[in-house]
PDB file of N, CA and C in Angstrom:
ATOM      1  N   UNK A1095       1.107  -1.488  -0.278  1.00  0.00           N
ATOM      2  CA  UNK A1095      -0.151   0.111  -0.235  1.00  0.00           C
ATOM      3  C   UNK A1095       1.025   1.231   0.147  1.00  0.00           C
ATOM      4  N   UNK A1096       0.447   2.849  -0.127  1.00  0.00           N
ATOM      5  CA  UNK A1096       0.759   3.170  -0.522  1.00  0.00           C
ATOM      6  C   UNK A1096       0.490   5.051   0.396  1.00  0.00           C
ATOM      7  N   UNK A1097       1.448   5.585   0.610  1.00  0.00           N
ATOM      8  CA  UNK A1097       0.453   6.525   1.624  1.00  0.00           C
ATOM      9  C   UNK A1097       0.668   7.681   0.822  1.00  0.00           C
ATOM     10  N   UNK A1098      -0.429   9.310  -0.124  1.00  0.00           N
ATOM     11  CA  UNK A1098      -0.148   9.931  -0.827  1.00  0.00           C
ATOM     12  C   UNK A1098      -0.282  11.376  -0.776  1.00  0.00           C
ATOM     13  N   UNK A1099       0.796  11.828  -0.377  1.00  0.00           N
ATOM     14  CA  UNK A1099       0.174  13.621   0.305  1.00  0.00           C
ATOM     15  C   UNK A1099      -0.324  14.889  -1.191  1.00  0.00           C
ATOM     16  N   UNK A1100      -0.273  15.595  -0.724  1.00  0.00           N
ATOM     17  CA  UNK A1100      -0.594  17.120  -1.632  1.00  0.00           C
ATOM     18  C   UNK A1100       0.173  17.654  -1.243  1.00  0.00           C
ATOM     19  N   UNK A1101       0.499  19.131  -1.864  1.00  0.00           N
ATOM     20  CA  UNK A1101       0.911  20.076  -0.724  1.00  0.00           C
ATOM     21  C   UNK A1101      -0.082  21.399  -2.120  1.00  0.00           C
ATOM     22  N   UNK A1102      -0.055  22.948  -1.379  1.00  0.00           N
ATOM     23  CA  UNK A1102      -0.744  23.981  -1.933  1.00  0.00           C
ATOM     24  C   UNK A1102       0.109  23.862  -3.535  1.00  0.00           C
ATOM     25  N   UNK A1103       0.917  23.846  -3.696  1.00  0.00           N
ATOM     26  CA  UNK A1103       1.013  24.369  -5.377  1.00  0.00           C
ATOM     27  C   UNK A1103       1.201  23.069  -6.345  1.00  0.00           C
ATOM     28  N   UNK A1104       0.392  22.185  -5.683  1.00  0.00           N
ATOM     29  CA  UNK A1104      -0.708  20.817  -6.625  1.00  0.00           C
ATOM     30  C   UNK A1104       0.552  19.774  -7.046  1.00  0.00           C
ATOM     31  N   UNK A1105       1.441  19.639  -5.942  1.00  0.00           N
ATOM     32  CA  UNK A1105       2.536  18.849  -6.441  1.00  0.00           C
ATOM     33  C   UNK A1105       2.053  17.355  -5.581  1.00  0.00           C
ATOM     34  N   UNK A1106       1.860  16.101  -6.142  1.00  0.00           N
ATOM     35  CA  UNK A1106       2.020  14.714  -5.315  1.00  0.00           C
ATOM     36  C   UNK A1106       2.910  14.016  -5.388  1.00  0.00           C
ATOM     37  N   UNK A1107       2.751  13.298  -4.168  1.00  0.00           N
ATOM     38  CA  UNK A1107       4.366  12.992  -3.632  1.00  0.00           C
ATOM     39  C   UNK A1107       3.230  11.604  -3.018  1.00  0.00           C
ATOM     40  N   UNK A1108       4.275  10.595  -3.584  1.00  0.00           N
ATOM     41  CA  UNK A1108       3.458   9.215  -3.164  1.00  0.00           C
ATOM     42  C   UNK A1108       5.166   8.026  -2.310  1.00  0.00           C
ATOM     43  N   UNK A1109       3.935   7.897  -1.217  1.00  0.00           N
ATOM     44  CA  UNK A1109       5.696   6.848  -0.721  1.00  0.00           C
ATOM     45  C   UNK A1109       4.861   5.644  -0.419  1.00  0.00           C
ATOM     46  N   UNK A1110       6.166   4.708   0.293  1.00  0.00           N
ATOM     47  CA  UNK A1110       5.644   3.575   0.803  1.00  0.00           C
ATOM     48  C   UNK A1110       4.898   3.523   1.450  1.00  0.00           C
ATOM     49  N   UNK A1111       3.983   2.850   2.448  1.00  0.00           N
ATOM     50  CA  UNK A1111       3.023   3.041   3.648  1.00  0.00           C
ATOM     51  C   UNK A1111       3.689   2.928   4.591  1.00  0.00           C
ATOM     52  N   UNK A1112       3.941   4.390   5.714  1.00  0.00           N
ATOM     53  CA  UNK A1112       4.713   4.259   6.922  1.00  0.00           C
ATOM     54  C   UNK A1112       5.744   5.580   6.779  1.00  0.00           C
ATOM     55  N   UNK A1113       6.175   4.974   5.729  1.00  0.00           N
ATOM     56  CA  UNK A1113       7.492   5.755   5.375  1.00  0.00           C
ATOM     57  C   UNK A1113       7.529   7.286   5.728  1.00  0.00           C
ATOM     58  N   UNK A1114       8.597   7.953   5.748  1.00  0.00           N
ATOM     59  CA  UNK A1114       8.415   9.531   6.531  1.00  0.00           C
ATOM     60  C   UNK A1114       9.140   9.937   5.142  1.00  0.00           C
ATOM     61  N   UNK A1115       8.631  11.688   5.186  1.00  0.00           N
ATOM     62  CA  UNK A1115       8.753  12.231   3.782  1.00  0.00           C
ATOM     63  C   UNK A1115      10.232  12.157   3.656  1.00  0.00           C
ATOM     64  N   UNK A1116      11.097  12.415   2.666  1.00  0.00           N
ATOM     65  CA  UNK A1116      11.761  12.153   2.304  1.00  0.00           C
ATOM     66  C   UNK A1116      12.619  14.143   2.793  1.00  0.00           C
ATOM     67  N   UNK A1117      14.059  14.068   2.902  1.00  0.00           N
ATOM     68  CA  UNK A1117      14.496  15.484   3.668  1.00  0.00           C
ATOM     69  C   UNK A1117      14.539  16.563   2.297  1.00  0.00           C
ATOM     70  N   UNK A1118      14.353  16.093   1.582  1.00  0.00           N
ATOM     71  CA  UNK A1118      14.314  17.314   0.041  1.00  0.00           C
ATOM     72  C   UNK A1118      13.112  17.860  -0.105  1.00  0.00           C
ATOM     73  N   UNK A1119      12.088  17.154   0.587  1.00  0.00           N
ATOM     74  CA  UNK A1119      10.796  17.687   0.237  1.00  0.00           C
ATOM     75  C   UNK A1119      10.219  18.246   1.365  1.00  0.00           C
ATOM     76  N   UNK A1120      11.021  18.002   2.767  1.00  0.00           N
ATOM     77  CA  UNK A1120      10.099  18.164   4.228  1.00  0.00           C
ATOM     78  C   UNK A1120       9.773  19.769   4.365  1.00  0.00           C
ATOM     79  N   UNK A1121      10.605  20.528   3.782  1.00  0.00           N
ATOM     80  CA  UNK A1121      10.096  22.442   3.287  1.00  0.00           C
ATOM     81  C   UNK A1121       8.719  22.800   3.452  1.00  0.00           C
ATOM     82  N   UNK A1122       8.285  21.780   2.601  1.00  0.00           N
ATOM     83  CA  UNK A1122       6.727  21.978   2.209  1.00  0.00           C
ATOM     84  C   UNK A1122       6.121  21.289   2.767  1.00  0.00           C
ATOM     85  N   UNK A1123       4.848  22.107   3.034  1.00  0.00           N
ATOM     86  CA  UNK A1123       3.232  21.595   3.544  1.00  0.00           C
ATOM     87  C   UNK A1123       2.509  20.288   3.243  1.00  0.00           C
ATOM     88  N   UNK A1124       3.091  19.062   3.256  1.00  0.00           N
ATOM     89  CA  UNK A1124       1.743  18.302   3.086  1.00  0.00           C
ATOM     90  C   UNK A1124       1.025  17.525   3.305  1.00  0.00           C
ATOM     91  N   UNK A1125      -0.187  17.590   2.874  1.00  0.00           N
ATOM     92  CA  UNK A1125      -1.501  16.662   3.174  1.00  0.00           C
ATOM     93  C   UNK A1125      -1.754  15.582   2.618  1.00  0.00           C
ATOM     94  N   UNK A1126      -1.696  14.916   3.659  1.00  0.00           N
ATOM     95  CA  UNK A1126      -1.772  13.343   3.453  1.00  0.00           C
ATOM     96  C   UNK A1126      -3.676  13.200   3.188  1.00  0.00           C
ATOM     97  N   UNK A1127      -3.708  12.224   1.834  1.00  0.00           N
ATOM     98  CA  UNK A1127      -5.004  11.646   1.511  1.00  0.00           C
ATOM     99  C   UNK A1127      -5.566  10.569   2.711  1.00  0.00           C
ATOM    100  N   UNK A1128      -6.703  11.138   2.448  1.00  0.00           N
ATOM    101  CA  UNK A1128      -7.453  10.694   3.416  1.00  0.00           C
ATOM    102  C   UNK A1128      -7.835   8.779   3.146  1.00  0.00           C
ATOM    103  N   UNK A1129      -7.455   8.903   1.771  1.00  0.00           N
ATOM    104  CA  UNK A1129      -8.228   7.659   1.228  1.00  0.00           C
ATOM    105  C   UNK A1129      -6.492   6.086   1.310  1.00  0.00           C
ATOM    106  N   UNK A1130      -6.753   5.556   1.009  1.00  0.00           N
ATOM    107  CA  UNK A1130      -5.714   4.070   1.104  1.00  0.00           C
ATOM    108  C   UNK A1130      -5.547   3.745  -0.222  1.00  0.00           C
ATOM    109  N   UNK A1131      -4.124   3.859  -0.602  1.00  0.00           N
ATOM    110  CA  UNK A1131      -4.410   3.774  -1.731  1.00  0.00           C
ATOM    111  C   UNK A1131      -3.451   1.875  -1.921  1.00  0.00           C
ATOM    112  N   UNK A1132      -4.348   1.294  -2.434  1.00  0.00           N
ATOM    113  CA  UNK A1132      -3.668  -0.379  -2.578  1.00  0.00           C
ATOM    114  C   UNK A1132      -3.268  -0.534  -4.547  1.00  0.00           C
ATOM    115  N   UNK A1133      -3.703   0.009  -5.161  1.00  0.00           N
ATOM    116  CA  UNK A1133      -2.872  -0.014  -6.668  1.00  0.00           C
ATOM    117  C   UNK A1133      -2.099   1.512  -7.210  1.00  0.00           C
ATOM    118  N   UNK A1134      -1.160   1.324  -7.938  1.00  0.00           N
ATOM    119  CA  UNK A1134      -0.541   2.686  -8.360  1.00  0.00           C
ATOM    120  C   UNK A1134       0.001   2.104  -9.838  1.00  0.00           C
ATOM    121  N   UNK A1135      -0.248   3.170 -10.618  1.00  0.00           N
ATOM    122  CA  UNK A1135       0.704   2.840 -11.880  1.00  0.00           C
ATOM    123  C   UNK A1135       1.870   2.272 -11.592  1.00  0.00           C
ATOM    124  N   UNK A1136       2.169   0.828 -13.100  1.00  0.00           N
ATOM    125  CA  UNK A1136       3.567   0.716 -12.627  1.00  0.00           C
ATOM    126  C   UNK A1136       5.057   1.596 -12.869  1.00  0.00           C
ATOM    127  N   UNK A1137       4.625   2.928 -13.568  1.00  0.00           N
ATOM    128  CA  UNK A1137       5.635   3.656 -13.571  1.00  0.00           C
ATOM    129  C   UNK A1137       5.556   4.016 -11.768  1.00  0.00           C
ATOM    130  N   UNK A1138       5.303   4.656 -11.231  1.00  0.00           N
ATOM    131  CA  UNK A1138       5.223   4.846 -10.141  1.00  0.00           C
ATOM    132  C   UNK A1138       5.254   4.045  -9.123  1.00  0.00           C
ATOM    133  N   UNK A1139       5.060   2.244  -9.086  1.00  0.00           N
ATOM    134  CA  UNK A1139       5.671   1.474  -8.122  1.00  0.00           C
ATOM    135  C   UNK A1139       6.806   1.427  -8.446  1.00  0.00           C
ATOM    136  N   UNK A1140       7.561   1.361  -9.567  1.00  0.00           N
ATOM    137  CA  UNK A1140       8.993   1.106 -10.300  1.00  0.00           C
ATOM    138  C   UNK A1140       9.708   2.593  -9.527  1.00  0.00           C
ATOM    139  N   UNK A1141       9.338   3.700  -9.841  1.00  0.00           N
ATOM    140  CA  UNK A1141       9.765   4.716  -8.789  1.00  0.00           C
ATOM    141  C   UNK A1141      10.233   4.938  -7.412  1.00  0.00           C
ATOM    142  N   UNK A1142       8.562   4.790  -6.702  1.00  0.00           N
ATOM    143  CA  UNK A1142       9.025   4.016  -5.184  1.00  0.00           C
ATOM    144  C   UNK A1142       9.672   3.421  -4.878  1.00  0.00           C
ATOM    145  N   UNK A1143       9.879   1.915  -5.586  1.00  0.00           N
ATOM    146  CA  UNK A1143      10.672   0.614  -5.370  1.00  0.00           C
ATOM    147  C   UNK A1143      12.366   1.346  -5.416  1.00  0.00           C
ATOM    148  N   UNK A1144      12.754   2.031  -6.535  1.00  0.00           N
ATOM    149  CA  UNK A1144      14.017   2.516  -7.262  1.00  0.00           C
ATOM    150  C   UNK A1144      14.520   3.480  -5.802  1.00  0.00           C
ATOM    151  N   UNK A1145      13.599   4.318  -6.038  1.00  0.00           N
ATOM    152  CA  UNK A1145      13.709   5.875  -4.943  1.00  0.00           C
ATOM    153  C   UNK A1145      13.363   6.252  -3.708  1.00  0.00           C
ATOM    154  N   UNK A1146      12.715   5.319  -3.281  1.00  0.00           N
ATOM    155  CA  UNK A1146      11.421   5.730  -1.795  1.00  0.00           C
ATOM    156  C   UNK A1146      10.558   6.713  -2.338  1.00  0.00           C
ATOM    157  N   UNK A1147      10.157   6.713  -3.068  1.00  0.00           N
ATOM    158  CA  UNK A1147       9.338   7.990  -3.504  1.00  0.00           C
ATOM    159  C   UNK A1147       8.865   8.334  -4.469  1.00  0.00           C
ATOM    160  N   UNK A1148       7.725   8.929  -5.509  1.00  0.00           N
ATOM    161  CA  UNK A1148       7.153   9.428  -6.540  1.00  0.00           C
ATOM    162  C   UNK A1148       6.475  10.735  -6.370  1.00  0.00           C
ATOM    163  N   UNK A1149       7.366  11.921  -7.315  1.00  0.00           N
ATOM    164  CA  UNK A1149       6.176  13.059  -7.097  1.00  0.00           C
ATOM    165  C   UNK A1149       6.381  13.594  -8.427  1.00  0.00           C
ATOM    166  N   UNK A1150       5.134  14.240  -8.838  1.00  0.00           N
ATOM    167  CA  UNK A1150       4.840  14.989 -10.237  1.00  0.00           C
ATOM    168  C   UNK A1150       4.487  16.036  -9.783  1.00  0.00           C
ATOM    169  N   UNK A1151       3.491  17.033 -10.472  1.00  0.00           N
ATOM    170  CA  UNK A1151       3.762  18.132 -10.499  1.00  0.00           C
ATOM    171  C   UNK A1151       1.997  17.839 -11.066  1.00  0.00           C
ATOM    172  N   UNK A1152       0.928  18.317 -10.325  1.00  0.00           N
ATOM    173  CA  UNK A1152      -0.300  18.366 -11.123  1.00  0.00           C
ATOM    174  C   UNK A1152      -1.066  19.526 -11.256  1.00  0.00           C
ATOM    175  N   UNK A1153      -0.040  20.529 -12.119  1.00  0.00           N
ATOM    176  CA  UNK A1153      -0.862  21.684 -12.857  1.00  0.00           C
ATOM    177  C   UNK A1153      -0.256  21.359 -14.267  1.00  0.00           C
ATOM    178  N   UNK A1154      -1.458  22.327 -14.548  1.00  0.00           N
ATOM    179  CA  UNK A1154      -0.829  21.817 -16.080  1.00  0.00           C
ATOM    180  C   UNK A1154       0.098  22.660 -17.380  1.00  0.00           C
ATOM    181  N   UNK A1155       0.828  21.936 -17.994  1.00  0.00           N
ATOM    182  CA  UNK A1155       1.767  22.751 -19.014  1.00  0.00           C
ATOM    183  C   UNK A1155       1.151  23.441 -19.396  1.00  0.00           C
ATOM    184  N   UNK A1156       1.772  24.963 -20.044  1.00  0.00           N
ATOM    185  CA  UNK A1156       1.430  25.761 -21.336  1.00  0.00           C
ATOM    186  C   UNK A1156       0.851  25.159 -22.535  1.00  0.00           C
ATOM    187  N   UNK A1157       1.571  24.009 -22.455  1.00  0.00           N
ATOM    188  CA  UNK A1157       1.062  23.482 -23.629  1.00  0.00           C
ATOM    189  C   UNK A1157      -0.101  22.842 -23.811  1.00  0.00           C
ATOM    190  N   UNK A1158      -0.764  22.339 -22.934  1.00  0.00           N
ATOM    191  CA  UNK A1158      -2.524  21.817 -22.394  1.00  0.00           C
ATOM    192  C   UNK A1158      -2.787  22.259 -22.437  1.00  0.00           C
ATOM    193  N   UNK A1159      -2.901  23.702 -22.512  1.00  0.00           N
ATOM    194  CA  UNK A1159      -3.920  24.523 -22.306  1.00  0.00           C
ATOM    195  C   UNK A1159      -4.167  25.154 -23.507  1.00  0.00           C
ATOM    196  N   UNK A1160      -5.358  25.573 -23.856  1.00  0.00           N
ATOM    197  CA  UNK A1160      -6.846  25.833 -24.518  1.00  0.00           C
ATOM    198  C   UNK A1160      -6.756  27.314 -24.278  1.00  0.00           C
ATOM    199  N   UNK A1161      -6.886  28.010 -25.623  1.00  0.00           N
ATOM    200  CA  UNK A1161      -7.408  29.646 -24.846  1.00  0.00           C
ATOM    201  C   UNK A1161      -8.863  29.814 -25.478  1.00  0.00           C
ATOM    202  N   UNK A1162      -9.595  30.246 -25.191  1.00  0.00           N
ATOM    203  CA  UNK A1162     -10.931  30.854 -25.735  1.00  0.00           C
ATOM    204  C   UNK A1162     -10.971  31.643 -25.730  1.00  0.00           C
ATOM    205  N   UNK A1163     -11.408  32.340 -26.956  1.00  0.00           N
ATOM    206  CA  UNK A1163     -11.952  33.575 -27.102  1.00  0.00           C
ATOM    207  C   UNK A1163     -11.717  34.445 -28.347  1.00  0.00           C
TER     208      UNK A1163
END
């Protein structure tokens, strides 16, 4: 199982269940998701196994934005 955290800058942090937040990311205020996460994608699972965590920005990129008007 995995713990999922979000912060005010719309970043996502995935850790193994019960793992502490890495020192690199401890300065930011993270909010833990209340849901239990049983399954994640293979990309996230391999990153957590390899590095101990997975971080991704949830902000849309400029290339995906569509101007209206």
